[in-house]
């Protein structure tokens, strides 16, 4: 059973130093049912408690499918209860799979945003959003070379003014990102998003080893309380099944330094640092063409051969010389 592995690691570390206050510390880290989606999904009747559905989304007894492996689909699920927790962890168990071996897309996103249930072009949701997007992009829309491979996970913070640019796969608005192969696994795949003390940490568990691997960490990220969690996915010319198996939201403890009476509801989403738009620079100096590379390698080979031949000739001359002197 997958249950708060990240919290458990912290539990061990903290327990070494803070054994006396541990009991209290641990009881305050707990799962918030009203922000979670777990099996069995359906309550009484057809509705799923605390979640609304949009577009192509279907609910079965084993998964919530945002899109099927068909072209031009788009679906989303949105939590109905705003999140008033200051420090939280969202663990998402997901499965992205399809028939495509080399061609598949487009990906999905996990949201913490002001507006919910808004259909749009950013993996099935609204562009110019307010809040946080964790994008799991499976298809590279970029024609030139990226500095990274796909699938790729990235984080974006928006105050409503930024456009998610698909042509650049969002690279010039992302805070940070990491490559992550997460398609077509038989074992469970998980994502963890921790927002604690204004620090955002995204980790993955993709290898079936039951261990988190850090993907990105960004400090000085400001997000207000009162936004909504959601997940959305889209397919275009290329497709995949984008399934959400479970979402678990854990309320994390307030830090000593945090004032529990502070009103965080009017904060404008912001992040102190943007990642430099690396791939734009890359574009201005095109990579060597195949022919150029071949000629270059040939030149290097000829130079090496000439040096070796000259070396042998010089060595033989020297040997002759010394023989002449000896006899
Ligand atoms: C919104 O974000 C943009 C880009 O980061 C920034 O230039 C602008 O000042 C922000 N606006 C507000 C109201 O915070
Ligand atoms: Ca993309």
PDB file of N, CA and C in Angstrom, residues 65-155:
ATOM      1  N   UNK A  65     -10.296   7.973 -16.239  1.00  0.00           N
ATOM      2  CA  UNK A  65      -9.600   8.187 -17.511  1.00  0.00           C
ATOM      3  C   UNK A  65      -9.912   9.579 -18.046  1.00  0.00           C
ATOM      4  N   UNK A  66      -8.877  10.439 -18.090  1.00  0.00           N
ATOM      5  CA  UNK A  66      -9.078  11.819 -18.560  1.00  0.00           C
ATOM      6  C   UNK A  66      -9.241  11.852 -20.073  1.00  0.00           C
ATOM      7  N   UNK A  67      -8.396  11.063 -20.763  1.00  0.00           N
ATOM      8  CA  UNK A  67      -8.582  10.905 -22.214  1.00  0.00           C
ATOM      9  C   UNK A  67      -8.355   9.444 -22.573  1.00  0.00           C
ATOM     10  N   UNK A  68      -9.071   8.942 -23.573  1.00  0.00           N
ATOM     11  CA  UNK A  68      -8.756   7.620 -24.116  1.00  0.00           C
ATOM     12  C   UNK A  68      -7.636   7.756 -25.146  1.00  0.00           C
ATOM     13  N   UNK A  69      -7.131   6.636 -25.629  1.00  0.00           N
ATOM     14  CA  UNK A  69      -6.058   6.634 -26.637  1.00  0.00           C
ATOM     15  C   UNK A  69      -6.669   6.905 -28.022  1.00  0.00           C
ATOM     16  N   UNK A  70      -7.266   8.065 -28.162  1.00  0.00           N
ATOM     17  CA  UNK A  70      -7.922   8.493 -29.402  1.00  0.00           C
ATOM     18  C   UNK A  70      -7.585   9.953 -29.649  1.00  0.00           C
ATOM     19  N   UNK A  71      -7.633  10.355 -30.933  1.00  0.00           N
ATOM     20  CA  UNK A  71      -7.255  11.728 -31.283  1.00  0.00           C
ATOM     21  C   UNK A  71      -8.253  12.765 -30.762  1.00  0.00           C
ATOM     22  N   UNK A  72      -7.715  13.967 -30.528  1.00  0.00           N
ATOM     23  CA  UNK A  72      -8.522  15.165 -30.231  1.00  0.00           C
ATOM     24  C   UNK A  72      -9.503  14.994 -29.079  1.00  0.00           C
ATOM     25  N   UNK A  73      -9.012  14.452 -27.961  1.00  0.00           N
ATOM     26  CA  UNK A  73      -9.840  14.325 -26.756  1.00  0.00           C
ATOM     27  C   UNK A  73      -9.265  15.233 -25.685  1.00  0.00           C
ATOM     28  N   UNK A  74     -10.095  15.604 -24.762  1.00  0.00           N
ATOM     29  CA  UNK A  74      -9.633  16.456 -23.680  1.00  0.00           C
ATOM     30  C   UNK A  74     -10.561  16.292 -22.492  1.00  0.00           C
ATOM     31  N   UNK A  75      -9.968  16.068 -21.331  1.00  0.00           N
ATOM     32  CA  UNK A  75     -10.793  15.848 -20.145  1.00  0.00           C
ATOM     33  C   UNK A  75     -10.114  16.361 -18.893  1.00  0.00           C
ATOM     34  N   UNK A  76     -10.915  16.538 -17.858  1.00  0.00           N
ATOM     35  CA  UNK A  76     -10.370  17.060 -16.597  1.00  0.00           C
ATOM     36  C   UNK A  76     -11.199  16.601 -15.414  1.00  0.00           C
ATOM     37  N   UNK A  77     -10.561  16.618 -14.237  1.00  0.00           N
ATOM     38  CA  UNK A  77     -11.299  16.456 -12.981  1.00  0.00           C
ATOM     39  C   UNK A  77     -10.904  17.617 -12.077  1.00  0.00           C
ATOM     40  N   UNK A  78     -11.875  18.120 -11.349  1.00  0.00           N
ATOM     41  CA  UNK A  78     -11.610  19.272 -10.459  1.00  0.00           C
ATOM     42  C   UNK A  78     -12.216  19.033  -9.086  1.00  0.00           C
ATOM     43  N   UNK A  79     -11.401  19.309  -8.080  1.00  0.00           N
ATOM     44  CA  UNK A  79     -11.834  19.228  -6.701  1.00  0.00           C
ATOM     45  C   UNK A  79     -12.896  20.322  -6.461  1.00  0.00           C
ATOM     46  N   UNK A  80     -13.933  19.991  -5.713  1.00  0.00           N
ATOM     47  CA  UNK A  80     -15.008  20.968  -5.485  1.00  0.00           C
ATOM     48  C   UNK A  80     -14.742  21.852  -4.268  1.00  0.00           C
ATOM     49  N   UNK A  81     -13.749  21.450  -3.437  1.00  0.00           N
ATOM     50  CA  UNK A  81     -13.508  22.164  -2.173  1.00  0.00           C
ATOM     51  C   UNK A  81     -12.204  22.959  -2.273  1.00  0.00           C
ATOM     52  N   UNK A  82     -12.242  24.281  -2.045  1.00  0.00           N
ATOM     53  CA  UNK A  82     -10.989  25.045  -2.082  1.00  0.00           C
ATOM     54  C   UNK A  82     -10.050  24.619  -0.960  1.00  0.00           C
ATOM     55  N   UNK A  83      -8.756  24.721  -1.218  1.00  0.00           N
ATOM     56  CA  UNK A  83      -7.756  24.264  -0.254  1.00  0.00           C
ATOM     57  C   UNK A  83      -7.316  25.418   0.647  1.00  0.00           C
ATOM     58  N   UNK A  84      -7.583  25.297   1.935  1.00  0.00           N
ATOM     59  CA  UNK A  84      -7.197  26.358   2.875  1.00  0.00           C
ATOM     60  C   UNK A  84      -5.972  25.977   3.698  1.00  0.00           C
ATOM     61  N   UNK A  85      -5.310  24.913   3.270  1.00  0.00           N
ATOM     62  CA  UNK A  85      -4.118  24.435   3.977  1.00  0.00           C
ATOM     63  C   UNK A  85      -2.888  25.178   3.481  1.00  0.00           C
ATOM     64  N   UNK A  86      -2.043  25.595   4.409  1.00  0.00           N
ATOM     65  CA  UNK A  86      -0.851  26.359   4.026  1.00  0.00           C
ATOM     66  C   UNK A  86       0.251  25.453   3.474  1.00  0.00           C
ATOM     67  N   UNK A  87       0.530  24.360   4.150  1.00  0.00           N
ATOM     68  CA  UNK A  87       1.572  23.415   3.706  1.00  0.00           C
ATOM     69  C   UNK A  87       0.901  22.099   3.337  1.00  0.00           C
ATOM     70  N   UNK A  88       1.166  21.639   2.148  1.00  0.00           N
ATOM     71  CA  UNK A  88       0.492  20.410   1.742  1.00  0.00           C
ATOM     72  C   UNK A  88       1.371  19.552   0.849  1.00  0.00           C
ATOM     73  N   UNK A  89       0.970  18.287   0.755  1.00  0.00           N
ATOM     74  CA  UNK A  89       1.582  17.379  -0.213  1.00  0.00           C
ATOM     75  C   UNK A  89       0.461  16.719  -1.003  1.00  0.00           C
ATOM     76  N   UNK A  90       0.597  16.723  -2.309  1.00  0.00           N
ATOM     77  CA  UNK A  90      -0.377  16.055  -3.164  1.00  0.00           C
ATOM     78  C   UNK A  90       0.328  14.879  -3.830  1.00  0.00           C
ATOM     79  N   UNK A  91      -0.157  13.674  -3.567  1.00  0.00           N
ATOM     80  CA  UNK A  91       0.419  12.486  -4.205  1.00  0.00           C
ATOM     81  C   UNK A  91      -0.565  11.977  -5.253  1.00  0.00           C
ATOM     82  N   UNK A  92      -0.061  11.854  -6.464  1.00  0.00           N
ATOM     83  CA  UNK A  92      -0.919  11.445  -7.578  1.00  0.00           C
ATOM     84  C   UNK A  92      -0.405  10.123  -8.136  1.00  0.00           C
ATOM     85  N   UNK A  93      -1.275   9.128  -8.125  1.00  0.00           N
ATOM     86  CA  UNK A  93      -0.942   7.870  -8.804  1.00  0.00           C
ATOM     87  C   UNK A  93      -1.590   7.923 -10.175  1.00  0.00           C
ATOM     88  N   UNK A  94      -0.782   7.736 -11.220  1.00  0.00           N
ATOM     89  CA  UNK A  94      -1.299   7.907 -12.568  1.00  0.00           C
ATOM     90  C   UNK A  94      -0.782   6.795 -13.475  1.00  0.00           C
ATOM     91  N   UNK A  95      -1.377   6.721 -14.659  1.00  0.00           N
ATOM     92  CA  UNK A  95      -0.914   5.740 -15.645  1.00  0.00           C
ATOM     93  C   UNK A  95      -1.130   6.341 -17.022  1.00  0.00           C
ATOM     94  N   UNK A  96      -0.025   6.535 -17.747  1.00  0.00           N
ATOM     95  CA  UNK A  96      -0.115   7.035 -19.118  1.00  0.00           C
ATOM     96  C   UNK A  96       0.312   5.892 -20.028  1.00  0.00           C
ATOM     97  N   UNK A  97      -0.581   5.462 -20.888  1.00  0.00           N
ATOM     98  CA  UNK A  97      -0.272   4.298 -21.714  1.00  0.00           C
ATOM     99  C   UNK A  97      -1.043   4.359 -23.020  1.00  0.00           C
ATOM    100  N   UNK A  98      -0.474   3.708 -24.044  1.00  0.00           N
ATOM    101  CA  UNK A  98      -1.129   3.723 -25.342  1.00  0.00           C
ATOM    102  C   UNK A  98      -0.425   2.821 -26.319  1.00  0.00           C
ATOM    103  N   UNK A  99      -0.981   2.731 -27.534  1.00  0.00           N
ATOM    104  CA  UNK A  99      -0.429   1.843 -28.554  1.00  0.00           C
ATOM    105  C   UNK A  99       0.833   2.423 -29.173  1.00  0.00           C
ATOM    106  N   UNK A 100       0.965   3.766 -29.138  1.00  0.00           N
ATOM    107  CA  UNK A 100       2.096   4.414 -29.796  1.00  0.00           C
ATOM    108  C   UNK A 100       3.426   4.018 -29.193  1.00  0.00           C
ATOM    109  N   UNK A 101       4.384   3.604 -30.061  1.00  0.00           N
ATOM    110  CA  UNK A 101       5.731   3.260 -29.583  1.00  0.00           C
ATOM    111  C   UNK A 101       6.603   4.513 -29.601  1.00  0.00           C
ATOM    112  N   UNK A 102       6.549   5.243 -30.705  1.00  0.00           N
ATOM    113  CA  UNK A 102       7.375   6.439 -30.851  1.00  0.00           C
ATOM    114  C   UNK A 102       6.530   7.709 -30.905  1.00  0.00           C
ATOM    115  N   UNK A 103       5.290   7.573 -31.307  1.00  0.00           N
ATOM    116  CA  UNK A 103       4.429   8.737 -31.448  1.00  0.00           C
ATOM    117  C   UNK A 103       3.262   8.640 -30.478  1.00  0.00           C
ATOM    118  N   UNK A 104       3.213   9.579 -29.554  1.00  0.00           N
ATOM    119  CA  UNK A 104       2.159   9.597 -28.543  1.00  0.00           C
ATOM    120  C   UNK A 104       2.073  11.002 -27.979  1.00  0.00           C
ATOM    121  N   UNK A 105       0.957  11.329 -27.349  1.00  0.00           N
ATOM    122  CA  UNK A 105       0.821  12.674 -26.792  1.00  0.00           C
ATOM    123  C   UNK A 105      -0.569  12.916 -26.238  1.00  0.00           C
ATOM    124  N   UNK A 106      -0.863  14.126 -25.786  1.00  0.00           N
ATOM    125  CA  UNK A 106       0.115  15.202 -25.642  1.00  0.00           C
ATOM    126  C   UNK A 106       0.676  15.271 -24.229  1.00  0.00           C
ATOM    127  N   UNK A 107      -0.082  14.735 -23.257  1.00  0.00           N
ATOM    128  CA  UNK A 107       0.356  14.786 -21.876  1.00  0.00           C
ATOM    129  C   UNK A 107      -0.743  15.266 -20.949  1.00  0.00           C
ATOM    130  N   UNK A 108      -0.384  15.478 -19.702  1.00  0.00           N
ATOM    131  CA  UNK A 108      -1.391  15.949 -18.744  1.00  0.00           C
ATOM    132  C   UNK A 108      -0.767  16.929 -17.758  1.00  0.00           C
ATOM    133  N   UNK A 109      -1.626  17.537 -16.957  1.00  0.00           N
ATOM    134  CA  UNK A 109      -1.150  18.533 -15.996  1.00  0.00           C
ATOM    135  C   UNK A 109      -1.908  18.390 -14.687  1.00  0.00           C
ATOM    136  N   UNK A 110      -1.209  18.663 -13.595  1.00  0.00           N
ATOM    137  CA  UNK A 110      -1.826  18.733 -12.275  1.00  0.00           C
ATOM    138  C   UNK A 110      -1.873  20.207 -11.905  1.00  0.00           C
ATOM    139  N   UNK A 111      -3.011  20.640 -11.415  1.00  0.00           N
ATOM    140  CA  UNK A 111      -3.243  22.075 -11.197  1.00  0.00           C
ATOM    141  C   UNK A 111      -3.515  22.419  -9.734  1.00  0.00           C
ATOM    142  N   UNK A 112      -3.098  23.638  -9.348  1.00  0.00           N
ATOM    143  CA  UNK A 112      -3.603  24.271  -8.133  1.00  0.00           C
ATOM    144  C   UNK A 112      -3.916  25.703  -8.552  1.00  0.00           C
ATOM    145  N   UNK A 113      -5.172  25.956  -8.905  1.00  0.00           N
ATOM    146  CA  UNK A 113      -5.506  27.216  -9.567  1.00  0.00           C
ATOM    147  C   UNK A 113      -6.761  27.875  -8.994  1.00  0.00           C
ATOM    148  N   UNK A 114      -6.876  29.155  -9.306  1.00  0.00           N
ATOM    149  CA  UNK A 114      -8.028  29.943  -8.836  1.00  0.00           C
ATOM    150  C   UNK A 114      -9.317  29.482  -9.512  1.00  0.00           C
ATOM    151  N   UNK A 115      -9.239  29.276 -10.837  1.00  0.00           N
ATOM    152  CA  UNK A 115     -10.436  28.937 -11.609  1.00  0.00           C
ATOM    153  C   UNK A 115     -10.477  27.452 -11.891  1.00  0.00           C
ATOM    154  N   UNK A 116     -11.633  26.852 -11.687  1.00  0.00           N
ATOM    155  CA  UNK A 116     -11.785  25.423 -11.929  1.00  0.00           C
ATOM    156  C   UNK A 116     -12.775  25.194 -13.076  1.00  0.00           C
ATOM    157  N   UNK A 117     -12.744  23.983 -13.637  1.00  0.00           N
ATOM    158  CA  UNK A 117     -13.699  23.586 -14.673  1.00  0.00           C
ATOM    159  C   UNK A 117     -13.677  24.504 -15.898  1.00  0.00           C
ATOM    160  N   UNK A 118     -12.466  24.969 -16.267  1.00  0.00           N
ATOM    161  CA  UNK A 118     -12.355  25.836 -17.436  1.00  0.00           C
ATOM    162  C   UNK A 118     -11.604  25.077 -18.518  1.00  0.00           C
ATOM    163  N   UNK A 119     -12.329  24.754 -19.560  1.00  0.00           N
ATOM    164  CA  UNK A 119     -11.728  24.049 -20.680  1.00  0.00           C
ATOM    165  C   UNK A 119     -10.782  25.003 -21.419  1.00  0.00           C
ATOM    166  N   UNK A 120      -9.628  24.506 -21.895  1.00  0.00           N
ATOM    167  CA  UNK A 120      -8.697  25.394 -22.598  1.00  0.00           C
ATOM    168  C   UNK A 120      -7.557  24.650 -23.253  1.00  0.00           C
ATOM    169  N   UNK A 121      -6.602  25.419 -23.811  1.00  0.00           N
ATOM    170  CA  UNK A 121      -5.551  24.833 -24.653  1.00  0.00           C
ATOM    171  C   UNK A 121      -4.341  24.275 -23.900  1.00  0.00           C
ATOM    172  N   UNK A 122      -4.227  24.477 -22.598  1.00  0.00           N
ATOM    173  CA  UNK A 122      -3.048  23.990 -21.873  1.00  0.00           C
ATOM    174  C   UNK A 122      -3.372  22.614 -21.275  1.00  0.00           C
ATOM    175  N   UNK A 123      -3.094  21.582 -22.031  1.00  0.00           N
ATOM    176  CA  UNK A 123      -3.387  20.208 -21.624  1.00  0.00           C
ATOM    177  C   UNK A 123      -4.838  20.087 -21.137  1.00  0.00           C
ATOM    178  N   UNK A 124      -5.715  20.702 -21.892  1.00  0.00           N
ATOM    179  CA  UNK A 124      -7.146  20.595 -21.607  1.00  0.00           C
ATOM    180  C   UNK A 124      -7.693  21.664 -20.686  1.00  0.00           C
ATOM    181  N   UNK A 125      -6.816  22.539 -20.158  1.00  0.00           N
ATOM    182  CA  UNK A 125      -7.289  23.586 -19.249  1.00  0.00           C
ATOM    183  C   UNK A 125      -6.896  24.979 -19.733  1.00  0.00           C
ATOM    184  N   UNK A 126      -7.407  25.949 -18.986  1.00  0.00           N
ATOM    185  CA  UNK A 126      -7.300  27.368 -19.301  1.00  0.00           C
ATOM    186  C   UNK A 126      -5.847  27.862 -19.357  1.00  0.00           C
ATOM    187  N   UNK A 127      -5.550  28.653 -20.372  1.00  0.00           N
ATOM    188  CA  UNK A 127      -4.271  29.375 -20.443  1.00  0.00           C
ATOM    189  C   UNK A 127      -4.428  30.644 -19.599  1.00  0.00           C
ATOM    190  N   UNK A 128      -3.343  31.381 -19.380  1.00  0.00           N
ATOM    191  CA  UNK A 128      -3.378  32.597 -18.557  1.00  0.00           C
ATOM    192  C   UNK A 128      -4.061  32.318 -17.220  1.00  0.00           C
ATOM    193  N   UNK A 129      -3.711  31.174 -16.637  1.00  0.00           N
ATOM    194  CA  UNK A 129      -4.324  30.757 -15.376  1.00  0.00           C
ATOM    195  C   UNK A 129      -3.683  31.491 -14.198  1.00  0.00           C
ATOM    196  N   UNK A 130      -4.342  31.395 -13.059  1.00  0.00           N
ATOM    197  CA  UNK A 130      -3.778  31.908 -11.805  1.00  0.00           C
ATOM    198  C   UNK A 130      -3.414  30.717 -10.946  1.00  0.00           C
ATOM    199  N   UNK A 131      -2.119  30.538 -10.655  1.00  0.00           N
ATOM    200  CA  UNK A 131      -1.724  29.467  -9.754  1.00  0.00           C
ATOM    201  C   UNK A 131      -0.578  28.638 -10.285  1.00  0.00           C
ATOM    202  N   UNK A 132      -0.649  27.351  -9.969  1.00  0.00           N
ATOM    203  CA  UNK A 132       0.456  26.429 -10.244  1.00  0.00           C
ATOM    204  C   UNK A 132       0.034  25.356 -11.240  1.00  0.00           C
ATOM    205  N   UNK A 133       0.922  25.054 -12.177  1.00  0.00           N
ATOM    206  CA  UNK A 133       0.724  23.914 -13.071  1.00  0.00           C
ATOM    207  C   UNK A 133       1.962  23.026 -13.000  1.00  0.00           C
ATOM    208  N   UNK A 134       1.741  21.736 -12.809  1.00  0.00           N
ATOM    209  CA  UNK A 134       2.816  20.759 -12.972  1.00  0.00           C
ATOM    210  C   UNK A 134       2.468  20.015 -14.256  1.00  0.00           C
ATOM    211  N   UNK A 135       3.293  20.217 -15.273  1.00  0.00           N
ATOM    212  CA  UNK A 135       2.990  19.687 -16.608  1.00  0.00           C
ATOM    213  C   UNK A 135       3.807  18.423 -16.872  1.00  0.00           C
ATOM    214  N   UNK A 136       3.134  17.366 -17.273  1.00  0.00           N
ATOM    215  CA  UNK A 136       3.810  16.114 -17.654  1.00  0.00           C
ATOM    216  C   UNK A 136       3.629  15.955 -19.161  1.00  0.00           C
ATOM    217  N   UNK A 137       4.583  16.517 -19.894  1.00  0.00           N
ATOM    218  CA  UNK A 137       4.480  16.670 -21.340  1.00  0.00           C
ATOM    219  C   UNK A 137       5.117  15.456 -22.024  1.00  0.00           C
ATOM    220  N   UNK A 138       4.338  14.715 -22.792  1.00  0.00           N
ATOM    221  CA  UNK A 138       4.903  13.528 -23.433  1.00  0.00           C
ATOM    222  C   UNK A 138       5.374  13.795 -24.857  1.00  0.00           C
ATOM    223  N   UNK A 139       4.901  14.884 -25.446  1.00  0.00           N
ATOM    224  CA  UNK A 139       5.227  15.145 -26.851  1.00  0.00           C
ATOM    225  C   UNK A 139       5.991  16.451 -27.020  1.00  0.00           C
ATOM    226  N   UNK A 140       7.130  16.410 -27.703  1.00  0.00           N
ATOM    227  CA  UNK A 140       7.894  17.618 -27.967  1.00  0.00           C
ATOM    228  C   UNK A 140       7.353  18.318 -29.200  1.00  0.00           C
ATOM    229  N   UNK A 141       6.748  19.506 -28.996  1.00  0.00           N
ATOM    230  CA  UNK A 141       6.205  20.274 -30.115  1.00  0.00           C
ATOM    231  C   UNK A 141       7.288  21.081 -30.810  1.00  0.00           C
ATOM    232  N   UNK A 142       8.434  21.168 -30.168  1.00  0.00           N
ATOM    233  CA  UNK A 142       9.503  22.044 -30.628  1.00  0.00           C
ATOM    234  C   UNK A 142      10.218  21.418 -31.820  1.00  0.00           C
ATOM    235  N   UNK A 143      10.406  22.210 -32.895  1.00  0.00           N
ATOM    236  CA  UNK A 143      11.046  21.670 -34.099  1.00  0.00           C
ATOM    237  C   UNK A 143      12.544  21.491 -33.934  1.00  0.00           C
ATOM    238  N   UNK A 144      13.191  22.473 -33.313  1.00  0.00           N
ATOM    239  CA  UNK A 144      14.637  22.395 -33.112  1.00  0.00           C
ATOM    240  C   UNK A 144      14.973  21.435 -31.989  1.00  0.00           C
ATOM    241  N   UNK A 145      16.270  21.403 -31.651  1.00  0.00           N
ATOM    242  CA  UNK A 145      16.693  20.513 -30.576  1.00  0.00           C
ATOM    243  C   UNK A 145      16.391  21.158 -29.235  1.00  0.00           C
ATOM    244  N   UNK A 146      15.884  20.377 -28.309  1.00  0.00           N
ATOM    245  CA  UNK A 146      15.694  20.815 -26.937  1.00  0.00           C
ATOM    246  C   UNK A 146      16.967  20.498 -26.170  1.00  0.00           C
ATOM    247  N   UNK A 147      17.076  21.092 -24.985  1.00  0.00           N
ATOM    248  CA  UNK A 147      18.165  20.681 -24.111  1.00  0.00           C
ATOM    249  C   UNK A 147      17.774  19.439 -23.335  1.00  0.00           C
ATOM    250  N   UNK A 148      16.558  18.996 -23.531  1.00  0.00           N
ATOM    251  CA  UNK A 148      16.098  17.832 -22.770  1.00  0.00           C
ATOM    252  C   UNK A 148      15.244  16.929 -23.647  1.00  0.00           C
ATOM    253  N   UNK A 149      15.063  15.714 -23.173  1.00  0.00           N
ATOM    254  CA  UNK A 149      14.247  14.719 -23.853  1.00  0.00           C
ATOM    255  C   UNK A 149      12.815  14.796 -23.343  1.00  0.00           C
ATOM    256  N   UNK A 150      11.910  14.199 -24.071  1.00  0.00           N
ATOM    257  CA  UNK A 150      10.540  14.009 -23.598  1.00  0.00           C
ATOM    258  C   UNK A 150      10.330  12.541 -23.309  1.00  0.00           C
ATOM    259  N   UNK A 151       9.419  12.165 -22.436  1.00  0.00           N
ATOM    260  CA  UNK A 151       8.552  12.997 -21.603  1.00  0.00           C
ATOM    261  C   UNK A 151       9.333  13.873 -20.611  1.00  0.00           C
ATOM    262  N   UNK A 152       8.707  15.000 -20.291  1.00  0.00           N
ATOM    263  CA  UNK A 152       9.370  16.006 -19.460  1.00  0.00           C
ATOM    264  C   UNK A 152       8.365  16.570 -18.453  1.00  0.00           C
ATOM    265  N   UNK A 153       8.814  16.733 -17.216  1.00  0.00           N
ATOM    266  CA  UNK A 153       7.957  17.292 -16.168  1.00  0.00           C
ATOM    267  C   UNK A 153       8.451  18.699 -15.864  1.00  0.00           C
ATOM    268  N   UNK A 154       7.543  19.677 -15.813  1.00  0.00           N
ATOM    269  CA  UNK A 154       7.962  21.033 -15.475  1.00  0.00           C
ATOM    270  C   UNK A 154       6.927  21.708 -14.583  1.00  0.00           C
ATOM    271  N   UNK A 155       7.383  22.755 -13.894  1.00  0.00           N
ATOM    272  CA  UNK A 155       6.497  23.525 -13.019  1.00  0.00           C
ATOM    273  C   UNK A 155       6.379  24.939 -13.558  1.00  0.00           C
TER     274      UNK A 155
END
